[in-house]
Coordinates of C-alpha atoms in Angstrom, one line a residue:
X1 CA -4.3 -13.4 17.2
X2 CA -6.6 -11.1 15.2
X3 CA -9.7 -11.8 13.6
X4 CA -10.0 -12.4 9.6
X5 CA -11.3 -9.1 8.4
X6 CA -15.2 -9.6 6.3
X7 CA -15.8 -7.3 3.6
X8 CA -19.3 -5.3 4.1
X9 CA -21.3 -8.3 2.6
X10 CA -19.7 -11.4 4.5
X11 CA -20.3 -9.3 7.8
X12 CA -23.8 -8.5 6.8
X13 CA -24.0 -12.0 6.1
X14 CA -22.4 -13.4 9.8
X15 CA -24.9 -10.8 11.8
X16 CA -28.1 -12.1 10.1
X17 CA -26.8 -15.8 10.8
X18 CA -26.1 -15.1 14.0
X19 CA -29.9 -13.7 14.6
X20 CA -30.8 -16.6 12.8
X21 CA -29.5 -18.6 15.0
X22 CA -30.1 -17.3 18.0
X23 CA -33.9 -17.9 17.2
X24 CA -35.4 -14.8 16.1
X25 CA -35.1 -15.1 12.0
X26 CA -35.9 -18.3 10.6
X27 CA -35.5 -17.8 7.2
X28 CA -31.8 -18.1 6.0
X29 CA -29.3 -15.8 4.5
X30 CA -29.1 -15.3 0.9
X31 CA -26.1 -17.0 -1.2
X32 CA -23.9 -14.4 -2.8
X33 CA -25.4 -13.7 -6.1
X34 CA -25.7 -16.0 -8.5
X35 CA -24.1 -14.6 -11.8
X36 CA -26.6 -15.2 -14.8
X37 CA -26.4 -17.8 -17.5
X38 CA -25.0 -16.7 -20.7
X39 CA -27.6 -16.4 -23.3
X40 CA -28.4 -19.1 -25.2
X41 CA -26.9 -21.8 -22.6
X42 CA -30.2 -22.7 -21.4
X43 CA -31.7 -26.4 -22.0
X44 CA -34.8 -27.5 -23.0
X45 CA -35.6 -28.4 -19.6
X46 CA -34.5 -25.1 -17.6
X47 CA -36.9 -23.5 -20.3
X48 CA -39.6 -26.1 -19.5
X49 CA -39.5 -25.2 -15.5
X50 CA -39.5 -21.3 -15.8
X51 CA -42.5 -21.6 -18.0
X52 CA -44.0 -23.6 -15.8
X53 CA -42.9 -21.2 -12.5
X54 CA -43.9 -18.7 -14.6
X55 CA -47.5 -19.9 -15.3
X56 CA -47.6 -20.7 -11.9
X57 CA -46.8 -17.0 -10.9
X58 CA -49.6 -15.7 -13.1
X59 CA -52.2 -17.8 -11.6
X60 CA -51.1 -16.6 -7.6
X61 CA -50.3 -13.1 -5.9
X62 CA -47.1 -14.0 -6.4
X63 CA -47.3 -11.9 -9.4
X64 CA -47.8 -8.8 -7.9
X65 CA -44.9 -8.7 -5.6
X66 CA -42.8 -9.8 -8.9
X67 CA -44.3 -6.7 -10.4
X68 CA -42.9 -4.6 -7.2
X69 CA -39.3 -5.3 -8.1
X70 CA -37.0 -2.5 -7.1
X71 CA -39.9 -1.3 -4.5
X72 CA -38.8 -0.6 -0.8
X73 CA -40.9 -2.7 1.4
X74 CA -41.8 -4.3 4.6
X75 CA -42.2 -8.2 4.7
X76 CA -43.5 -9.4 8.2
X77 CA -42.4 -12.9 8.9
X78 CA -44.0 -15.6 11.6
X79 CA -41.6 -14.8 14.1
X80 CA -42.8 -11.4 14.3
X81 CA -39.3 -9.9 13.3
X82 CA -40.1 -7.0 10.4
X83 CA -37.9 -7.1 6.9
X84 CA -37.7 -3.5 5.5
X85 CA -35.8 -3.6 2.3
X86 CA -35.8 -3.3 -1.7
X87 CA -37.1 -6.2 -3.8
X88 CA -34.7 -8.1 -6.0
X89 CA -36.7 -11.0 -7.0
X90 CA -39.8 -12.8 -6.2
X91 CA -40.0 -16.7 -6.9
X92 CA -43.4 -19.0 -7.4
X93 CA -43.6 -19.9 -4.0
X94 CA -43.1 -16.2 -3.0
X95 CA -40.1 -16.6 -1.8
X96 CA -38.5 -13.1 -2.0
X97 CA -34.6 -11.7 -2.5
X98 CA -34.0 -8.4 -0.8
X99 CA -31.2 -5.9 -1.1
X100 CA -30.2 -3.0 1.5
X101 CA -32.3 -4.7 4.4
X102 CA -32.8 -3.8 7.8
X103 CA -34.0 -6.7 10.0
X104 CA -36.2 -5.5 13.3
X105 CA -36.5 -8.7 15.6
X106 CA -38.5 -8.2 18.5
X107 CA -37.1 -6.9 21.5
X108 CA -33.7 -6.7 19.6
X109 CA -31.4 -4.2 17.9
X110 CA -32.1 -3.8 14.4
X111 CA -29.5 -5.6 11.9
X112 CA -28.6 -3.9 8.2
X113 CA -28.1 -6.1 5.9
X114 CA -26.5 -6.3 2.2
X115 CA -29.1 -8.9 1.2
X116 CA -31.1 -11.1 2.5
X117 CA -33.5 -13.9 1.4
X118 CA -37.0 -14.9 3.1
X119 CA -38.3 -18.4 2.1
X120 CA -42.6 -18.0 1.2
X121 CA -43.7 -20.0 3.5
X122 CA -41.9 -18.0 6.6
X123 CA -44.0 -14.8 5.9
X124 CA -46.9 -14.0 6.9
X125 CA -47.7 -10.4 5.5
X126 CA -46.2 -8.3 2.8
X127 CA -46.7 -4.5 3.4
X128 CA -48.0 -2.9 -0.7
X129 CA -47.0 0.5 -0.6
X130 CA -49.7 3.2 -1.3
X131 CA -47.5 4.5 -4.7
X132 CA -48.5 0.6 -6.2
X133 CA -51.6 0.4 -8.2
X134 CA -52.4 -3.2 -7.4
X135 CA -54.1 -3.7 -10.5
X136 CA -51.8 -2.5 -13.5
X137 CA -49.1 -3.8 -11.4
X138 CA -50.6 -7.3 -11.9
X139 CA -51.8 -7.2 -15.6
X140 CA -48.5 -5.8 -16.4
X141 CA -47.0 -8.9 -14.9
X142 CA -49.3 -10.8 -16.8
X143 CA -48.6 -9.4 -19.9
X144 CA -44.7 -10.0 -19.3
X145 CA -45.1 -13.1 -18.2
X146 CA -46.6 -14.1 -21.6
X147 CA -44.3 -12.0 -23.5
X148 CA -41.5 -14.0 -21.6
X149 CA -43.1 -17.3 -22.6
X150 CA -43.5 -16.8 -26.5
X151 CA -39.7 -15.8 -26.0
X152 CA -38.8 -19.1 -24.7
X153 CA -40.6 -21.1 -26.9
X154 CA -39.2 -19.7 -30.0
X155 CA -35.8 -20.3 -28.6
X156 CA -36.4 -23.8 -27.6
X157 CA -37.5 -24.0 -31.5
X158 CA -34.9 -22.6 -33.2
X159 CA -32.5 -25.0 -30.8
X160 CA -29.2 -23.6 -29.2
X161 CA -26.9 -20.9 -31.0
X162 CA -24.0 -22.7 -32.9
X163 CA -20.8 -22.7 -31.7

């Protein structure tokens, strides 16, 4: 009997699980994408927590790797293994989404991944690349981040779209 063939982002998927669990990368494989909420959909309360992950963000360093997205980078994790791949998106707690990664365990084969998700508190340095000016990087964040919130509030006060 044959196998089940695995498109190119289930078998990404499987390798990184399997050097998950074979105890060289602790933090765990990304879901498939999420697809975004339709505008306007969003409650009061969804609003309430991004502003509030968002004020978070501005007050932490967190806010410069959010300001990195689509930047090719290296995360180092606590289990020594190396995470070389684009940024997608940076949460709060600095957890981080990567696309088109290649995972470097130690004293293993590298993997490539599709994506691949490290949880904050797994990592223990992120590699800036020379090209990033730290500091416009984070007051441009900043400046989003604010422009973001203003957006939310006057959509929470003008209430949802009618039908």
């Amino acid at each position: 009997m044959s196998a089940p063939k695995l498109d190119a982002a289930a078998a990404a998927d499987q390798r990184a699980a399997e050097a998950a669990a074979h105890g060289q990368l602790r933090p765990s494989v990304a879901p498939r994408a999420a697809r975004p909420a339709p505008v306007g959909t969003n409650t009061i309360s969804e609003l309430a927590t991004s502003i509030q992950e968002l004020k978070s963000a501005e007050t932490t360093l967190a806010c410069l790797l959010q300001g990195m997205h689509g930047v090719r980078t290296t995360v180092e994790l606590r289990s020594d293994a190396e995470v070389t791949g684009m940024i997608q998106s940076v949460e709060s707690d600095m957890s981080i989404s990567m696309v088109d990664v290649v995972i470097k365990a130690p004293r293993k084969r590298s993997i490539h991944c599709d994506a691949f998700y490290v949880v904050g508190k797994f990592i223990r340095y992120v590699h800036i690349p020379t090209k990033i000016h730290v500091e416009k990087t984070i007051e441009k964040r900043i400046r989003d981040t604010r422009n973001a919130q203003q957006k939310s509030r006057h959509r929470v006060s003008k209430g949802p779209p009618p039908p």
